[in-house]
Amino acid sequence: MAMSAWLVYALLSALCAAFVSIFGKVGLTGLDSSAATAVRAAIMALFLMGVVVAEGHTADLPQVFADRKALAFVALSGIAGALSWLFYFMALKDGAVTQVAPIDKLSVVFAVVLAVMIFGEKVSLAHGIAIAMIAAGGLILAIFP
């Protein structure tokens, strides 16, 4: 059975996110977490603009700015992401990766709950149990190191 592209991308996302924790923990040693997060964001912005240029999608940028509703939600997503990184790096500076990362992954639980509330997405009993297990597992990993 062929693996779906979305699953490959999701797994690569999770793997890269794991390295955010490892590289971030090492990089934060002796630094202010807010300043380090700002530098990280600037590097990400430059990298991603390079990706847009390399893929030949610069002509698509005006469309993003022309759609006011989409731009507003993309901006809100960016602000939420920036706050997430800021709080994550603040937690990582003082906390152990083995405790901070599982709590951060409770975002999965929050995202599912919000998707049900906002978009009316349906969650099967099996998925509900799995989400509860993710929540319990994250809390157990963080509380009982």
mmCIF file of N, CA and C in Angstrom:
data_model
loop_
_atom_site.group_PDB
_atom_site.id
_atom_site.type_symbol
_atom_site.label_atom_id
_atom_site.label_comp_id
_atom_site.label_asym_id
_atom_site.label_seq_id
_atom_site.Cartn_x
_atom_site.Cartn_y
_atom_site.Cartn_z
ATOM 1 N N MET A 1 0.850 -1.185 0.000
ATOM 2 C CA MET A 1 0.000 0.000 0.000
ATOM 3 C C MET A 1 0.893 1.245 0.000
ATOM 4 N N ALA A 2 0.618 2.181 -0.891
ATOM 5 C CA ALA A 2 1.417 3.397 -0.996
ATOM 6 C C ALA A 2 1.075 4.359 0.136
ATOM 7 N N MET A 3 2.112 5.015 0.633
ATOM 8 C CA MET A 3 1.906 5.979 1.703
ATOM 9 C C MET A 3 1.441 7.305 1.090
ATOM 10 N N SER A 4 0.421 7.919 1.659
ATOM 11 C CA SER A 4 -0.096 9.192 1.159
ATOM 12 C C SER A 4 0.921 10.296 1.371
ATOM 13 N N ALA A 5 0.932 11.253 0.438
ATOM 14 C CA ALA A 5 1.866 12.371 0.525
ATOM 15 C C ALA A 5 1.692 13.133 1.831
ATOM 16 N N TRP A 6 0.440 13.325 2.266
ATOM 17 C CA TRP A 6 0.215 14.089 3.490
ATOM 18 C C TRP A 6 0.857 13.399 4.690
ATOM 19 N N LEU A 7 0.836 12.066 4.699
ATOM 20 C CA LEU A 7 1.416 11.330 5.818
ATOM 21 C C LEU A 7 2.940 11.453 5.817
ATOM 22 N N VAL A 8 3.532 11.385 4.648
ATOM 23 C CA VAL A 8 4.985 11.570 4.538
ATOM 24 C C VAL A 8 5.361 12.963 5.045
ATOM 25 N N TYR A 9 4.622 13.974 4.584
ATOM 26 C CA TYR A 9 4.910 15.348 5.017
ATOM 27 C C TYR A 9 4.698 15.518 6.519
ATOM 28 N N ALA A 10 3.650 14.900 7.053
ATOM 29 C CA ALA A 10 3.369 14.995 8.489
ATOM 30 C C ALA A 10 4.486 14.340 9.302
ATOM 31 N N LEU A 11 4.969 13.192 8.844
ATOM 32 C CA LEU A 11 6.067 12.519 9.543
ATOM 33 C C LEU A 11 7.355 13.347 9.463
ATOM 34 N N LEU A 12 7.630 13.924 8.312
ATOM 35 C CA LEU A 12 8.799 14.795 8.175
ATOM 36 C C LEU A 12 8.663 16.029 9.068
ATOM 37 N N SER A 13 7.447 16.558 9.170
ATOM 38 C CA SER A 13 7.195 17.694 10.057
ATOM 39 C C SER A 13 7.497 17.326 11.500
ATOM 40 N N ALA A 14 7.027 16.160 11.922
ATOM 41 C CA ALA A 14 7.260 15.712 13.297
ATOM 42 C C ALA A 14 8.748 15.511 13.562
ATOM 43 N N LEU A 15 9.455 14.929 12.595
ATOM 44 C CA LEU A 15 10.894 14.712 12.755
ATOM 45 C C LEU A 15 11.639 16.047 12.856
ATOM 46 N N CYS A 16 11.301 16.980 11.981
ATOM 47 C CA CYS A 16 11.948 18.301 12.037
ATOM 48 C C CYS A 16 11.604 19.019 13.337
ATOM 49 N N ALA A 17 10.356 18.890 13.788
ATOM 50 C CA ALA A 17 9.951 19.514 15.047
ATOM 51 C C ALA A 17 10.735 18.936 16.216
ATOM 52 N N ALA A 18 11.063 17.660 16.156
ATOM 53 C CA ALA A 18 11.873 17.050 17.220
ATOM 54 C C ALA A 18 13.244 17.718 17.272
ATOM 55 N N PHE A 19 13.805 18.013 16.120
ATOM 56 C CA PHE A 19 15.108 18.671 16.093
ATOM 57 C C PHE A 19 15.028 20.127 16.564
ATOM 58 N N VAL A 20 13.844 20.753 16.453
ATOM 59 C CA VAL A 20 13.675 22.099 17.018
ATOM 60 C C VAL A 20 13.976 22.043 18.514
ATOM 61 N N SER A 21 13.463 21.017 19.182
ATOM 62 C CA SER A 21 13.690 20.862 20.623
ATOM 63 C C SER A 21 15.160 20.641 20.936
ATOM 64 N N ILE A 22 15.781 19.750 20.194
ATOM 65 C CA ILE A 22 17.173 19.408 20.476
ATOM 66 C C ILE A 22 18.097 20.577 20.167
ATOM 67 N N PHE A 23 18.000 21.122 18.956
ATOM 68 C CA PHE A 23 18.866 22.249 18.572
ATOM 69 C C PHE A 23 18.575 23.471 19.438
ATOM 70 N N GLY A 24 17.271 23.703 19.732
ATOM 71 C CA GLY A 24 16.904 24.851 20.547
ATOM 72 C C GLY A 24 17.463 24.764 21.950
ATOM 73 N N LYS A 25 17.373 23.593 22.559
ATOM 74 C CA LYS A 25 17.884 23.407 23.925
ATOM 75 C C LYS A 25 19.379 23.709 23.978
ATOM 76 N N VAL A 26 20.133 23.204 23.003
ATOM 77 C CA VAL A 26 21.580 23.468 22.956
ATOM 78 C C VAL A 26 21.845 24.947 22.679
ATOM 79 N N GLY A 27 21.106 25.514 21.736
ATOM 80 C CA GLY A 27 21.328 26.897 21.337
ATOM 81 C C GLY A 27 20.936 27.930 22.368
ATOM 82 N N LEU A 28 20.043 27.584 23.280
ATOM 83 C CA LEU A 28 19.568 28.544 24.280
ATOM 84 C C LEU A 28 20.529 28.729 25.446
ATOM 85 N N THR A 29 21.519 27.893 25.538
ATOM 86 C CA THR A 29 22.447 27.960 26.663
ATOM 87 C C THR A 29 23.072 29.350 26.747
ATOM 88 N N GLY A 30 22.786 30.046 27.822
ATOM 89 C CA GLY A 30 23.359 31.368 28.061
ATOM 90 C C GLY A 30 22.718 32.494 27.280
ATOM 91 N N LEU A 31 21.601 32.249 26.604
ATOM 92 C CA LEU A 31 20.946 33.284 25.798
ATOM 93 C C LEU A 31 19.559 33.613 26.340
ATOM 94 N N ASP A 32 19.088 34.793 26.006
ATOM 95 C CA ASP A 32 17.713 35.169 26.302
ATOM 96 C C ASP A 32 16.802 34.433 25.319
ATOM 97 N N SER A 33 15.771 33.783 25.813
ATOM 98 C CA SER A 33 14.915 32.970 24.949
ATOM 99 C C SER A 33 14.139 33.815 23.935
ATOM 100 N N SER A 34 13.727 35.017 24.309
ATOM 101 C CA SER A 34 12.992 35.883 23.372
ATOM 102 C C SER A 34 13.882 36.329 22.220
ATOM 103 N N ALA A 35 15.111 36.740 22.535
ATOM 104 C CA ALA A 35 16.041 37.168 21.491
ATOM 105 C C ALA A 35 16.375 35.995 20.564
ATOM 106 N N ALA A 36 16.583 34.825 21.143
ATOM 107 C CA ALA A 36 16.893 33.641 20.337
ATOM 108 C C ALA A 36 15.712 33.277 19.446
ATOM 109 N N THR A 37 14.499 33.412 19.944
ATOM 110 C CA THR A 37 13.311 33.118 19.148
ATOM 111 C C THR A 37 13.192 34.093 17.986
ATOM 112 N N ALA A 38 13.495 35.360 18.221
ATOM 113 C CA ALA A 38 13.443 36.362 17.149
ATOM 114 C C ALA A 38 14.458 36.041 16.053
ATOM 115 N N VAL A 39 15.656 35.656 16.451
ATOM 116 C CA VAL A 39 16.680 35.292 15.457
ATOM 117 C C VAL A 39 16.221 34.061 14.682
ATOM 118 N N ARG A 40 15.662 33.093 15.374
ATOM 119 C CA ARG A 40 15.145 31.881 14.724
ATOM 120 C C ARG A 40 14.072 32.242 13.705
ATOM 121 N N ALA A 41 13.177 33.143 14.068
ATOM 122 C CA ALA A 41 12.103 33.546 13.158
ATOM 123 C C ALA A 41 12.660 34.246 11.918
ATOM 124 N N ALA A 42 13.666 35.084 12.105
ATOM 125 C CA ALA A 42 14.273 35.780 10.958
ATOM 126 C C ALA A 42 14.935 34.768 10.017
ATOM 127 N N ILE A 43 15.616 33.802 10.583
ATOM 128 C CA ILE A 43 16.259 32.764 9.764
ATOM 129 C C ILE A 43 15.197 31.960 9.020
ATOM 130 N N MET A 44 14.111 31.635 9.701
ATOM 131 C CA MET A 44 13.026 30.895 9.054
ATOM 132 C C MET A 44 12.427 31.696 7.907
ATOM 133 N N ALA A 45 12.216 32.993 8.125
ATOM 134 C CA ALA A 45 11.639 33.842 7.082
ATOM 135 C C ALA A 45 12.546 33.879 5.845
ATOM 136 N N LEU A 46 13.832 34.053 6.065
ATOM 137 C CA LEU A 46 14.776 34.064 4.941
ATOM 138 C C LEU A 46 14.790 32.716 4.220
ATOM 139 N N PHE A 47 14.827 31.637 4.984
ATOM 140 C CA PHE A 47 14.827 30.298 4.401
ATOM 141 C C PHE A 47 13.575 30.068 3.562
ATOM 142 N N LEU A 48 12.422 30.420 4.118
ATOM 143 C CA LEU A 48 11.162 30.181 3.417
ATOM 144 C C LEU A 48 11.014 31.068 2.184
ATOM 145 N N MET A 49 11.523 32.303 2.240
ATOM 146 C CA MET A 49 11.514 33.148 1.036
ATOM 147 C C MET A 49 12.404 32.514 -0.032
ATOM 148 N N GLY A 50 13.512 31.926 0.395
ATOM 149 C CA GLY A 50 14.374 31.205 -0.546
ATOM 150 C C GLY A 50 13.644 30.040 -1.197
ATOM 151 N N VAL A 51 12.827 29.333 -0.418
ATOM 152 C CA VAL A 51 12.040 28.217 -0.951
ATOM 153 C C VAL A 51 11.047 28.731 -1.988
ATOM 154 N N VAL A 52 10.369 29.839 -1.682
ATOM 155 C CA VAL A 52 9.401 30.416 -2.622
ATOM 156 C C VAL A 52 10.094 30.802 -3.923
ATOM 157 N N VAL A 53 11.255 31.425 -3.813
ATOM 158 C CA VAL A 53 12.020 31.814 -5.004
ATOM 159 C C VAL A 53 12.476 30.569 -5.773
ATOM 160 N N ALA A 54 13.036 29.600 -5.066
ATOM 161 C CA ALA A 54 13.548 28.387 -5.718
ATOM 162 C C ALA A 54 12.436 27.604 -6.421
ATOM 163 N N GLU A 55 11.254 27.605 -5.849
ATOM 164 C CA GLU A 55 10.131 26.895 -6.454
ATOM 165 C C GLU A 55 9.439 27.711 -7.539
ATOM 166 N N GLY A 56 9.840 28.985 -7.691
ATOM 167 C CA GLY A 56 9.234 29.839 -8.707
ATOM 168 C C GLY A 56 7.846 30.322 -8.365
ATOM 169 N N HIS A 57 7.564 30.500 -7.083
ATOM 170 C CA HIS A 57 6.227 30.913 -6.649
ATOM 171 C C HIS A 57 6.137 32.382 -6.238
ATOM 172 N N THR A 58 7.123 33.181 -6.607
ATOM 173 C CA THR A 58 7.070 34.599 -6.204
ATOM 174 C C THR A 58 5.865 35.310 -6.817
ATOM 175 N N ALA A 59 5.409 34.857 -7.974
ATOM 176 C CA ALA A 59 4.237 35.466 -8.605
ATOM 177 C C ALA A 59 2.962 35.197 -7.804
ATOM 178 N N ASP A 60 2.998 34.226 -6.903
ATOM 179 C CA ASP A 60 1.831 33.905 -6.085
ATOM 180 C C ASP A 60 1.697 34.806 -4.856
ATOM 181 N N LEU A 61 2.749 35.525 -4.514
ATOM 182 C CA LEU A 61 2.715 36.364 -3.307
ATOM 183 C C LEU A 61 1.643 37.454 -3.358
ATOM 184 N N PRO A 62 1.460 38.171 -4.483
ATOM 185 C CA PRO A 62 0.404 39.200 -4.499
ATOM 186 C C PRO A 62 -0.984 38.644 -4.218
ATOM 187 N N GLN A 63 -1.244 37.400 -4.626
ATOM 188 C CA GLN A 63 -2.548 36.786 -4.361
ATOM 189 C C GLN A 63 -2.779 36.637 -2.859
ATOM 190 N N VAL A 64 -1.736 36.308 -2.124
ATOM 191 C CA VAL A 64 -1.861 36.171 -0.668
ATOM 192 C C VAL A 64 -2.234 37.521 -0.051
ATOM 193 N N PHE A 65 -1.587 38.584 -0.525
ATOM 194 C CA PHE A 65 -1.847 39.910 0.025
ATOM 195 C C PHE A 65 -3.160 40.506 -0.459
ATOM 196 N N ALA A 66 -3.663 40.063 -1.607
ATOM 197 C CA ALA A 66 -4.908 40.610 -2.160
ATOM 198 C C ALA A 66 -6.146 40.075 -1.457
ATOM 199 N N ASP A 67 -6.075 38.868 -0.939
ATOM 200 C CA ASP A 67 -7.226 38.261 -0.269
ATOM 201 C C ASP A 67 -7.179 38.650 1.203
ATOM 202 N N ARG A 68 -7.932 39.690 1.544
ATOM 203 C CA ARG A 68 -7.864 40.273 2.896
ATOM 204 C C ARG A 68 -8.249 39.277 3.995
ATOM 205 N N LYS A 69 -9.281 38.487 3.756
ATOM 206 C CA LYS A 69 -9.700 37.523 4.771
ATOM 207 C C LYS A 69 -8.609 36.472 4.968
ATOM 208 N N ALA A 70 -8.114 35.941 3.866
ATOM 209 C CA ALA A 70 -7.049 34.929 3.963
ATOM 210 C C ALA A 70 -5.817 35.528 4.625
ATOM 211 N N LEU A 71 -5.461 36.742 4.245
ATOM 212 C CA LEU A 71 -4.291 37.398 4.830
ATOM 213 C C LEU A 71 -4.462 37.592 6.330
ATOM 214 N N ALA A 72 -5.658 37.968 6.753
ATOM 215 C CA ALA A 72 -5.912 38.161 8.183
ATOM 216 C C ALA A 72 -5.709 36.847 8.945
ATOM 217 N N PHE A 73 -6.215 35.753 8.391
ATOM 218 C CA PHE A 73 -6.069 34.479 9.085
ATOM 219 C C PHE A 73 -4.651 33.922 8.990
ATOM 220 N N VAL A 74 -3.969 34.191 7.880
ATOM 221 C CA VAL A 74 -2.556 33.811 7.780
ATOM 222 C C VAL A 74 -1.750 34.612 8.812
ATOM 223 N N ALA A 75 -2.082 35.894 8.959
ATOM 224 C CA ALA A 75 -1.401 36.734 9.955
ATOM 225 C C ALA A 75 -1.678 36.233 11.372
ATOM 226 N N LEU A 76 -2.935 35.899 11.663
ATOM 227 C CA LEU A 76 -3.266 35.360 12.982
ATOM 228 C C LEU A 76 -2.539 34.042 13.231
ATOM 229 N N SER A 77 -2.444 33.207 12.201
ATOM 230 C CA SER A 77 -1.700 31.955 12.319
ATOM 231 C C SER A 77 -0.238 32.239 12.614
ATOM 232 N N GLY A 78 0.321 33.250 11.946
ATOM 233 C CA GLY A 78 1.714 33.631 12.190
ATOM 234 C C GLY A 78 1.927 34.126 13.608
ATOM 235 N N ILE A 79 0.993 34.917 14.103
ATOM 236 C CA ILE A 79 1.097 35.425 15.476
ATOM 237 C C ILE A 79 0.983 34.274 16.470
ATOM 238 N N ALA A 80 0.026 33.371 16.227
ATOM 239 C CA ALA A 80 -0.122 32.200 17.114
ATOM 240 C C ALA A 80 1.146 31.351 17.084
ATOM 241 N N GLY A 81 1.713 31.162 15.900
ATOM 242 C CA GLY A 81 2.947 30.393 15.776
ATOM 243 C C GLY A 81 4.104 31.057 16.493
ATOM 244 N N ALA A 82 4.197 32.374 16.341
ATOM 245 C CA ALA A 82 5.274 33.111 17.009
ATOM 246 C C ALA A 82 5.130 33.020 18.528
ATOM 247 N N LEU A 83 3.919 33.151 19.023
ATOM 248 C CA LEU A 83 3.693 33.010 20.465
ATOM 249 C C LEU A 83 4.025 31.598 20.928
ATOM 250 N N SER A 84 3.650 30.605 20.122
ATOM 251 C CA SER A 84 3.971 29.222 20.448
ATOM 252 C C SER A 84 5.479 29.031 20.567
ATOM 253 N N TRP A 85 6.241 29.541 19.598
ATOM 254 C CA TRP A 85 7.707 29.414 19.636
ATOM 255 C C TRP A 85 8.279 30.148 20.834
ATOM 256 N N LEU A 86 7.742 31.353 21.076
ATOM 257 C CA LEU A 86 8.237 32.154 22.197
ATOM 258 C C LEU A 86 8.051 31.403 23.513
ATOM 259 N N PHE A 87 6.837 30.907 23.748
ATOM 260 C CA PHE A 87 6.575 30.175 24.988
ATOM 261 C C PHE A 87 7.340 28.861 25.028
ATOM 262 N N TYR A 88 7.482 28.208 23.878
ATOM 263 C CA TYR A 88 8.206 26.946 23.825
ATOM 264 C C TYR A 88 9.665 27.156 24.201
ATOM 265 N N PHE A 89 10.289 28.174 23.626
ATOM 266 C CA PHE A 89 11.691 28.434 23.949
ATOM 267 C C PHE A 89 11.854 28.887 25.397
ATOM 268 N N MET A 90 10.872 29.623 25.921
ATOM 269 C CA MET A 90 10.931 30.006 27.334
ATOM 270 C C MET A 90 10.873 28.753 28.208
ATOM 271 N N ALA A 91 9.997 27.822 27.862
ATOM 272 C CA ALA A 91 9.879 26.580 28.630
ATOM 273 C C ALA A 91 11.129 25.728 28.472
ATOM 274 N N LEU A 92 11.657 25.671 27.254
ATOM 275 C CA LEU A 92 12.816 24.833 26.965
ATOM 276 C C LEU A 92 14.076 25.343 27.653
ATOM 277 N N LYS A 93 14.161 26.654 27.834
ATOM 278 C CA LYS A 93 15.334 27.243 28.476
ATOM 279 C C LYS A 93 15.520 26.686 29.882
ATOM 280 N N ASP A 94 14.427 26.538 30.612
ATOM 281 C CA ASP A 94 14.504 26.089 32.004
ATOM 282 C C ASP A 94 14.086 24.636 32.207
ATOM 283 N N GLY A 95 13.326 24.094 31.264
ATOM 284 C CA GLY A 95 12.801 22.742 31.440
ATOM 285 C C GLY A 95 13.553 21.712 30.625
ATOM 286 N N ALA A 96 13.333 20.471 30.964
ATOM 287 C CA ALA A 96 13.933 19.353 30.235
ATOM 288 C C ALA A 96 13.133 19.094 28.964
ATOM 289 N N VAL A 97 13.832 18.762 27.893
ATOM 290 C CA VAL A 97 13.166 18.439 26.629
ATOM 291 C C VAL A 97 12.164 17.314 26.843
ATOM 292 N N THR A 98 12.515 16.355 27.674
ATOM 293 C CA THR A 98 11.641 15.198 27.921
ATOM 294 C C THR A 98 10.338 15.577 28.624
ATOM 295 N N GLN A 99 10.296 16.759 29.208
ATOM 296 C CA GLN A 99 9.064 17.235 29.828
ATOM 297 C C GLN A 99 8.375 18.294 28.979
ATOM 298 N N VAL A 100 9.155 19.209 28.411
ATOM 299 C CA VAL A 100 8.572 20.313 27.637
ATOM 300 C C VAL A 100 7.941 19.809 26.342
ATOM 301 N N ALA A 101 8.638 18.957 25.606
ATOM 302 C CA ALA A 101 8.129 18.493 24.309
ATOM 303 C C ALA A 101 6.780 17.774 24.417
ATOM 304 N N PRO A 102 6.599 16.866 25.388
ATOM 305 C CA PRO A 102 5.278 16.213 25.480
ATOM 306 C C PRO A 102 4.145 17.188 25.785
ATOM 307 N N ILE A 103 4.401 18.170 26.619
ATOM 308 C CA ILE A 103 3.368 19.170 26.908
ATOM 309 C C ILE A 103 3.062 19.974 25.644
ATOM 310 N N ASP A 104 4.112 20.350 24.908
ATOM 311 C CA ASP A 104 3.922 21.091 23.659
ATOM 312 C C ASP A 104 3.058 20.295 22.686
ATOM 313 N N LYS A 105 3.208 18.988 22.674
ATOM 314 C CA LYS A 105 2.443 18.150 21.749
ATOM 315 C C LYS A 105 0.982 18.007 22.163
ATOM 316 N N LEU A 106 0.612 18.550 23.306
ATOM 317 C CA LEU A 106 -0.808 18.618 23.647
ATOM 318 C C LEU A 106 -1.540 19.529 22.669
ATOM 319 N N SER A 107 -0.774 20.252 21.833
ATOM 320 C CA SER A 107 -1.385 21.056 20.775
ATOM 321 C C SER A 107 -2.234 20.164 19.871
ATOM 322 N N VAL A 108 -1.879 18.898 19.744
ATOM 323 C CA VAL A 108 -2.668 17.941 18.969
ATOM 324 C C VAL A 108 -4.064 17.825 19.575
ATOM 325 N N VAL A 109 -4.128 17.694 20.867
ATOM 326 C CA VAL A 109 -5.405 17.576 21.563
ATOM 327 C C VAL A 109 -6.201 18.870 21.402
ATOM 328 N N PHE A 110 -5.546 20.000 21.631
ATOM 329 C CA PHE A 110 -6.225 21.290 21.491
ATOM 330 C C PHE A 110 -6.735 21.494 20.063
ATOM 331 N N ALA A 111 -5.925 21.118 19.058
ATOM 332 C CA ALA A 111 -6.323 21.289 17.662
ATOM 333 C C ALA A 111 -7.553 20.449 17.332
ATOM 334 N N VAL A 112 -7.605 19.224 17.823
ATOM 335 C CA VAL A 112 -8.765 18.366 17.560
ATOM 336 C C VAL A 112 -10.009 18.937 18.229
ATOM 337 N N VAL A 113 -9.886 19.350 19.473
ATOM 338 C CA VAL A 113 -11.030 19.920 20.182
ATOM 339 C C VAL A 113 -11.527 21.174 19.459
ATOM 340 N N LEU A 114 -10.607 22.040 19.062
ATOM 341 C CA LEU A 114 -10.998 23.258 18.342
ATOM 342 C C LEU A 114 -11.606 22.946 16.978
ATOM 343 N N ALA A 115 -11.071 21.942 16.278
ATOM 344 C CA ALA A 115 -11.626 21.561 14.970
ATOM 345 C C ALA A 115 -13.060 21.054 15.113
ATOM 346 N N VAL A 116 -13.325 20.325 16.188
ATOM 347 C CA VAL A 116 -14.684 19.848 16.446
ATOM 348 C C VAL A 116 -15.598 21.035 16.745
ATOM 349 N N MET A 117 -15.128 21.955 17.596
ATOM 350 C CA MET A 117 -15.947 23.103 18.000
ATOM 351 C C MET A 117 -16.153 24.103 16.861
ATOM 352 N N ILE A 118 -15.106 24.413 16.114
ATOM 353 C CA ILE A 118 -15.177 25.482 15.110
ATOM 354 C C ILE A 118 -15.658 24.979 13.754
ATOM 355 N N PHE A 119 -15.127 23.835 13.311
ATOM 356 C CA PHE A 119 -15.453 23.335 11.976
ATOM 357 C C PHE A 119 -16.506 22.239 11.973
ATOM 358 N N GLY A 120 -16.893 21.779 13.158
ATOM 359 C CA GLY A 120 -17.872 20.708 13.238
ATOM 360 C C GLY A 120 -17.330 19.367 12.761
ATOM 361 N N GLU A 121 -16.005 19.211 12.781
ATOM 362 C CA GLU A 121 -15.408 17.941 12.359
ATOM 363 C C GLU A 121 -15.842 16.840 13.319
ATOM 364 N N LYS A 122 -15.971 15.663 12.774
ATOM 365 C CA LYS A 122 -16.423 14.519 13.571
ATOM 366 C C LYS A 122 -15.224 13.704 14.040
ATOM 367 N N VAL A 123 -15.315 13.199 15.262
ATOM 368 C CA VAL A 123 -14.278 12.346 15.837
ATOM 369 C C VAL A 123 -14.941 11.037 16.246
ATOM 370 N N SER A 124 -14.419 9.944 15.717
ATOM 371 C CA SER A 124 -14.975 8.632 16.064
ATOM 372 C C SER A 124 -14.604 8.292 17.509
ATOM 373 N N LEU A 125 -15.244 7.273 18.012
ATOM 374 C CA LEU A 125 -14.942 6.822 19.370
ATOM 375 C C LEU A 125 -13.469 6.426 19.475
ATOM 376 N N ALA A 126 -12.969 5.702 18.485
ATOM 377 C CA ALA A 126 -11.557 5.288 18.502
ATOM 378 C C ALA A 126 -10.630 6.498 18.505
ATOM 379 N N HIS A 127 -10.953 7.500 17.686
ATOM 380 C CA HIS A 127 -10.127 8.705 17.660
ATOM 381 C C HIS A 127 -10.233 9.476 18.975
ATOM 382 N N GLY A 128 -11.415 9.505 19.556
ATOM 383 C CA GLY A 128 -11.596 10.170 20.843
ATOM 384 C C GLY A 128 -10.755 9.517 21.931
ATOM 385 N N ILE A 129 -10.738 8.197 21.919
ATOM 386 C CA ILE A 129 -9.917 7.466 22.893
ATOM 387 C C ILE A 129 -8.436 7.756 22.650
ATOM 388 N N ALA A 130 -8.036 7.775 21.386
ATOM 389 C CA ALA A 130 -6.636 8.062 21.058
ATOM 390 C C ALA A 130 -6.236 9.475 21.489
ATOM 391 N N ILE A 131 -7.112 10.438 21.278
ATOM 392 C CA ILE A 131 -6.827 11.816 21.694
ATOM 393 C C ILE A 131 -6.709 11.883 23.218
ATOM 394 N N ALA A 132 -7.590 11.188 23.930
ATOM 395 C CA ALA A 132 -7.501 11.146 25.395
ATOM 396 C C ALA A 132 -6.189 10.501 25.837
ATOM 397 N N MET A 133 -5.754 9.480 25.103
ATOM 398 C CA MET A 133 -4.486 8.825 25.436
ATOM 399 C C MET A 133 -3.296 9.762 25.187
ATOM 400 N N ILE A 134 -3.370 10.562 24.113
ATOM 401 C CA ILE A 134 -2.308 11.540 23.853
ATOM 402 C C ILE A 134 -2.244 12.535 25.012
ATOM 403 N N ALA A 135 -3.409 13.014 25.439
ATOM 404 C CA ALA A 135 -3.465 13.969 26.549
ATOM 405 C C ALA A 135 -2.892 13.350 27.818
ATOM 406 N N ALA A 136 -3.338 12.147 28.137
ATOM 407 C CA ALA A 136 -2.852 11.477 29.345
ATOM 408 C C ALA A 136 -1.359 11.196 29.244
ATOM 409 N N GLY A 137 -0.912 10.721 28.099
ATOM 410 C CA GLY A 137 0.508 10.425 27.910
ATOM 411 C C GLY A 137 1.380 11.659 28.052
ATOM 412 N N GLY A 138 0.951 12.766 27.448
ATOM 413 C CA GLY A 138 1.720 14.009 27.560
ATOM 414 C C GLY A 138 1.839 14.469 29.000
ATOM 415 N N LEU A 139 0.730 14.400 29.719
ATOM 416 C CA LEU A 139 0.742 14.822 31.118
ATOM 417 C C LEU A 139 1.587 13.887 31.981
ATOM 418 N N ILE A 140 1.473 12.591 31.749
ATOM 419 C CA ILE A 140 2.275 11.625 32.523
ATOM 420 C C ILE A 140 3.765 11.844 32.269
ATOM 421 N N LEU A 141 4.139 12.040 30.989
ATOM 422 C CA LEU A 141 5.559 12.274 30.660
ATOM 423 C C LEU A 141 6.094 13.535 31.322
ATOM 424 N N ALA A 142 5.244 14.554 31.414
ATOM 425 C CA ALA A 142 5.704 15.825 31.986
ATOM 426 C C ALA A 142 5.712 15.820 33.507
ATOM 427 N N ILE A 143 4.745 15.168 34.117
ATOM 428 C CA ILE A 143 4.593 15.223 35.562
ATOM 429 C C ILE A 143 5.504 14.211 36.267
ATOM 430 N N PHE A 144 5.713 13.069 35.652
ATOM 431 C CA PHE A 144 6.512 12.010 36.263
ATOM 432 C C PHE A 144 7.769 11.751 35.425
ATOM 433 N N PRO A 145 8.780 12.602 35.577
ATOM 434 C CA PRO A 145 9.978 12.449 34.719
ATOM 435 C C PRO A 145 10.712 11.215 34.983
#
